[in-house]
mmCIF file of C-alpha atoms in Angstrom:
data_model
loop_
_atom_site.group_PDB
_atom_site.id
_atom_site.type_symbol
_atom_site.label_atom_id
_atom_site.label_comp_id
_atom_site.label_asym_id
_atom_site.label_seq_id
_atom_site.Cartn_x
_atom_site.Cartn_y
_atom_site.Cartn_z
ATOM 1 C CA LEU N 1 -44.589 23.282 -72.669
ATOM 2 C CA LEU N 2 -45.243 21.543 -75.956
ATOM 3 C CA ALA N 3 -41.937 22.727 -77.447
ATOM 4 C CA MET N 4 -40.044 21.724 -74.302
ATOM 5 C CA LYS N 5 -41.762 18.352 -74.250
ATOM 6 C CA SER N 6 -40.727 17.589 -77.810
ATOM 7 C CA LEU N 7 -37.190 18.953 -77.508
ATOM 8 C CA ARG N 8 -36.397 17.135 -74.252
ATOM 9 C CA LYS N 9 -38.372 13.953 -75.016
ATOM 10 C CA LEU N 10 -40.532 14.309 -71.921
ATOM 11 C CA LYS N 11 -43.849 12.737 -71.126
ATOM 12 C CA ILE N 12 -46.156 15.080 -69.259
ATOM 13 C CA TYR N 13 -48.787 12.970 -67.544
ATOM 14 C CA HIS N 14 -50.583 15.614 -65.479
ATOM 15 C CA PHE N 15 -50.480 19.383 -65.091
ATOM 16 C CA ALA N 16 -52.186 22.197 -63.217
ATOM 17 C CA LEU N 17 -51.493 25.832 -64.038
ATOM 18 C CA LEU N 18 -52.382 28.078 -61.119
ATOM 19 C CA PRO N 19 -52.049 31.880 -61.050
ATOM 20 C CA SER N 20 -48.775 31.795 -59.119
ATOM 21 C CA HIS N 21 -47.245 28.440 -60.020
ATOM 22 C CA LEU N 22 -47.292 25.368 -62.219
ATOM 23 C CA HIS N 23 -47.538 21.710 -61.229
ATOM 24 C CA LEU N 24 -46.288 18.970 -63.560
ATOM 25 C CA LEU N 25 -46.063 15.199 -63.310
ATOM 26 C CA VAL N 26 -43.262 14.419 -65.758
ATOM 27 C CA ASP N 27 -41.553 11.282 -67.006
ATOM 28 C CA ALA N 28 -38.078 12.255 -68.226
ATOM 29 C CA GLN N 29 -36.847 10.020 -71.039
ATOM 30 C CA GLU N 30 -33.517 11.839 -71.263
ATOM 31 C CA SER N 31 -31.547 14.250 -69.115
ATOM 32 C CA GLY N 32 -31.993 17.988 -69.317
ATOM 33 C CA ILE N 33 -35.300 18.471 -67.508
ATOM 34 C CA ALA N 34 -33.898 21.224 -65.285
ATOM 35 C CA GLU N 35 -32.893 23.253 -68.331
ATOM 36 C CA ALA N 36 -36.215 22.524 -70.015
ATOM 37 C CA ILE N 37 -38.295 23.758 -67.085
ATOM 38 C CA ALA N 38 -36.032 26.774 -66.635
ATOM 39 C CA SER N 39 -36.432 27.715 -70.316
ATOM 40 C CA VAL N 40 -40.228 27.423 -70.077
ATOM 41 C CA ASN N 41 -40.239 29.568 -66.939
ATOM 42 C CA LEU N 42 -38.039 32.240 -68.492
ATOM 43 C CA GLY N 43 -39.834 32.229 -71.833
ATOM 44 C CA TYR N 44 -43.314 32.466 -70.356
ATOM 45 C CA SER N 45 -42.242 35.102 -67.843
ATOM 46 C CA ALA N 46 -40.795 37.282 -70.633
ATOM 47 C CA TYR N 47 -43.950 36.831 -72.732
ATOM 48 C CA TYR N 48 -46.264 37.675 -69.821
ATOM 49 C CA GLN N 49 -44.209 40.689 -68.729
ATOM 50 C CA ALA N 50 -44.131 42.123 -72.264
ATOM 51 C CA ARG N 51 -47.838 41.511 -72.841
ATOM 52 C CA HIS N 52 -48.981 42.991 -69.526
ATOM 53 C CA GLY N 53 -46.291 45.665 -69.068
ATOM 54 C CA VAL N 54 -45.118 44.340 -65.718
ATOM 55 C CA LYS N 55 -41.721 43.605 -64.237
ATOM 56 C CA GLY N 56 -40.415 41.252 -61.611
ATOM 57 C CA ARG N 57 -40.950 37.636 -60.745
ATOM 58 C CA LEU N 58 -43.910 35.869 -62.249
ATOM 59 C CA TRP N 59 -43.776 32.555 -60.381
ATOM 60 C CA GLN N 60 -44.140 32.062 -56.650
ATOM 61 C CA GLY N 61 -41.029 30.907 -54.818
ATOM 62 C CA ARG N 62 -38.504 28.357 -55.944
ATOM 63 C CA CYS N 63 -39.247 25.028 -57.509
ATOM 64 C CA THR N 64 -39.713 22.000 -55.347
ATOM 65 C CA SER N 65 -39.596 18.489 -56.665
ATOM 66 C CA LEU N 66 -40.764 15.228 -55.230
ATOM 67 C CA LEU N 67 -39.045 11.931 -55.793
ATOM 68 C CA MET N 68 -41.325 9.368 -57.421
ATOM 69 C CA ARG N 69 -40.210 5.804 -56.746
ATOM 70 C CA PRO N 70 -41.339 2.810 -58.843
ATOM 71 C CA HIS N 71 -43.904 1.759 -56.237
ATOM 72 C CA ASP N 72 -45.401 5.242 -55.807
ATOM 73 C CA ASP N 73 -48.897 5.742 -57.102
ATOM 74 C CA LEU N 74 -48.651 7.920 -60.200
ATOM 75 C CA LEU N 75 -52.418 7.967 -60.609
ATOM 76 C CA ALA N 76 -52.988 9.263 -57.059
ATOM 77 C CA SER N 77 -50.248 11.858 -57.563
ATOM 78 C CA GLY N 78 -51.945 13.021 -60.759
ATOM 79 C CA ARG N 79 -55.285 13.263 -58.991
ATOM 80 C CA ASP N 80 -53.733 15.244 -56.140
ATOM 81 C CA LEU N 81 -52.190 17.613 -58.648
ATOM 82 C CA GLU N 82 -55.506 18.101 -60.518
ATOM 83 C CA LEU N 83 -57.359 18.823 -57.263
ATOM 84 C CA ASN N 84 -54.893 21.572 -56.341
ATOM 85 C CA PRO N 85 -57.093 24.395 -57.743
ATOM 86 C CA ILE N 86 -59.914 23.284 -55.433
ATOM 87 C CA ARG N 87 -57.642 23.297 -52.370
ATOM 88 C CA ALA N 88 -56.386 26.733 -53.458
ATOM 89 C CA GLY N 89 -59.973 28.036 -53.517
ATOM 90 C CA LEU N 90 -59.905 28.722 -57.274
ATOM 91 C CA SER N 91 -62.741 26.338 -58.113
ATOM 92 C CA SER N 92 -65.373 24.212 -56.426
ATOM 93 C CA THR N 93 -65.023 21.290 -58.860
ATOM 94 C CA PRO N 94 -62.232 19.963 -61.088
ATOM 95 C CA SER N 95 -64.371 20.406 -64.204
ATOM 96 C CA ALA N 96 -64.882 24.120 -63.498
ATOM 97 C CA TYR N 97 -61.141 24.910 -63.603
ATOM 98 C CA PRO N 98 -59.895 24.976 -67.212
ATOM 99 C CA TRP N 99 -56.104 24.763 -66.774
ATOM 100 C CA THR N 100 -55.495 21.190 -65.639
ATOM 101 C CA SER N 101 -55.137 17.790 -67.244
ATOM 102 C CA TYR N 102 -58.402 16.737 -65.558
ATOM 103 C CA HIS N 103 -60.263 17.466 -68.787
ATOM 104 C CA VAL N 104 -58.128 14.962 -70.698
ATOM 105 C CA TYR N 105 -58.649 12.139 -68.224
ATOM 106 C CA ALA N 106 -62.215 12.705 -67.024
ATOM 107 C CA GLU N 107 -63.799 14.248 -70.116
ATOM 108 C CA GLY N 108 -61.777 12.881 -73.022
ATOM 109 C CA ALA N 109 -60.513 16.311 -74.130
ATOM 110 C CA LYS N 110 -57.561 16.337 -76.508
ATOM 111 C CA ASP N 111 -54.413 18.137 -75.373
ATOM 112 C CA PRO N 112 -51.095 17.619 -77.164
ATOM 113 C CA VAL N 113 -49.214 18.468 -73.968
ATOM 114 C CA VAL N 114 -50.639 15.468 -72.082
ATOM 115 C CA ASP N 115 -49.395 11.901 -72.472
ATOM 116 C CA LEU N 116 -51.813 9.448 -70.905
ATOM 117 C CA ASN N 117 -50.639 8.114 -67.567
ATOM 118 C CA PRO N 118 -49.986 4.349 -67.983
ATOM 119 C CA TYR N 119 -51.976 3.630 -64.821
ATOM 120 C CA TYR N 120 -54.934 5.521 -66.245
ATOM 121 C CA LEU N 121 -54.766 3.316 -69.330
ATOM 122 C CA ALA N 122 -54.924 0.275 -67.058
ATOM 123 C CA LEU N 123 -58.196 1.394 -65.432
ATOM 124 C CA ALA N 124 -60.390 -0.122 -68.158
ATOM 125 C CA SER N 125 -60.287 -1.416 -71.710
ATOM 126 C CA THR N 126 -62.304 1.388 -73.349
ATOM 127 C CA PRO N 127 -61.850 5.170 -73.237
ATOM 128 C CA GLU N 128 -65.381 5.754 -71.931
ATOM 129 C CA ALA N 129 -64.989 3.199 -69.139
ATOM 130 C CA ARG N 130 -61.638 4.758 -68.158
ATOM 131 C CA ARG N 131 -63.199 8.243 -68.018
ATOM 132 C CA VAL N 132 -66.072 7.035 -65.819
ATOM 133 C CA ARG N 133 -63.734 5.193 -63.469
ATOM 134 C CA TYR N 134 -61.395 8.203 -63.239
ATOM 135 C CA GLN N 135 -64.315 10.546 -62.487
ATOM 136 C CA ARG N 136 -65.424 8.243 -59.667
ATOM 137 C CA TYR N 137 -61.847 8.074 -58.418
ATOM 138 C CA LEU N 138 -61.630 11.882 -58.247
ATOM 139 C CA GLU N 139 -64.935 12.077 -56.402
ATOM 140 C CA ARG N 140 -63.247 10.215 -53.531
ATOM 141 C CA ARG N 141 -61.226 13.320 -52.711
ATOM 142 C CA PRO N 142 -58.583 12.892 -50.053
ATOM 143 C CA GLU N 143 -58.508 15.178 -47.053
ATOM 144 C CA PRO N 144 -55.936 17.950 -47.695
ATOM 145 C CA ASP N 145 -53.510 16.811 -44.981
ATOM 146 C CA ILE N 146 -53.714 13.073 -45.619
ATOM 147 C CA PRO N 147 -51.016 11.525 -47.845
ATOM 148 C CA ILE N 148 -52.491 9.750 -50.854
ATOM 149 C CA ALA N 149 -49.432 7.980 -52.229
ATOM 150 C CA HIS N 150 -50.913 4.489 -51.970
ATOM 151 C CA GLU N 151 -54.631 5.232 -51.881
ATOM 152 C CA ALA N 152 -55.468 3.702 -55.261
ATOM 153 C CA GLU N 153 -53.569 0.430 -55.137
ATOM 154 C CA GLU N 154 -56.621 -1.421 -56.450
ATOM 155 C CA LEU N 155 -56.414 0.688 -59.613
ATOM 156 C CA GLN N 156 -52.785 -0.067 -60.381
ATOM 157 C CA PRO N 157 -51.186 -3.004 -62.108
ATOM 158 C CA SER N 158 -47.788 -4.042 -60.789
ATOM 159 C CA TRP N 159 -45.609 -2.377 -63.397
ATOM 160 C CA PRO N 160 -42.007 -1.389 -62.847
ATOM 161 C CA MET N 161 -41.814 2.240 -63.900
ATOM 162 C CA GLY N 162 -38.077 2.851 -64.082
ATOM 163 C CA ARG N 163 -35.290 4.729 -62.350
ATOM 164 C CA PRO N 164 -36.179 7.707 -60.117
ATOM 165 C CA SER N 165 -34.368 11.015 -60.121
ATOM 166 C CA ILE N 166 -34.878 14.391 -58.508
ATOM 167 C CA VAL N 167 -34.504 17.872 -59.987
ATOM 168 C CA THR N 168 -34.751 21.364 -58.539
ATOM 169 C CA VAL N 169 -35.255 24.338 -60.850
ATOM 170 C CA ALA N 170 -36.470 27.906 -60.372
ATOM 171 C CA GLY N 171 -40.216 28.546 -60.454
ATOM 172 C CA GLY N 172 -43.119 26.124 -60.357
ATOM 173 C CA GLU N 173 -43.204 22.604 -59.004
ATOM 174 C CA VAL N 174 -41.892 19.587 -60.876
ATOM 175 C CA TRP N 175 -42.791 16.052 -59.970
ATOM 176 C CA LEU N 176 -40.262 13.975 -61.810
ATOM 177 C CA TYR N 177 -40.204 10.315 -62.609
ATOM 178 C CA GLU N 178 -37.368 9.199 -64.853
ATOM 179 C CA LYS N 179 -37.227 5.911 -66.733
#
């Protein structure tokens, strides 16, 4: 992911790596995201297959992508993505699951893959205050079947975020927002 991010000039705001698929909230600065995700999928699949002596598909199903419009809530989408392991029954709390961007936002962990979501930066003026506010925000978990696209309007400034686009690639799930 880090190599793809640098090569394709992507911003990865949130991620969740689950056993059968990957979720990303991506801001594409330039074109080529479909090829970037495909190369990550192929490269990781080849690595995993060689290391574990297995063959066949590694990722579940085909990629789906969701269109993120300028008024959509990127912070709520990131939260939904980070709570995915809980809904999948892999963890009882976000902090107990190690392969998400939750640890960057709620605990201050450093991860070169993650670029801080601009709406997260607008939560408070200090890193500690942002972490506390984000933790509280995640504690207000949405019900699994309730859309959360505009749930955190009070947390968002009115920033135009750019031009939306949509991409479909094989493997994983890509949430794309293009400037």
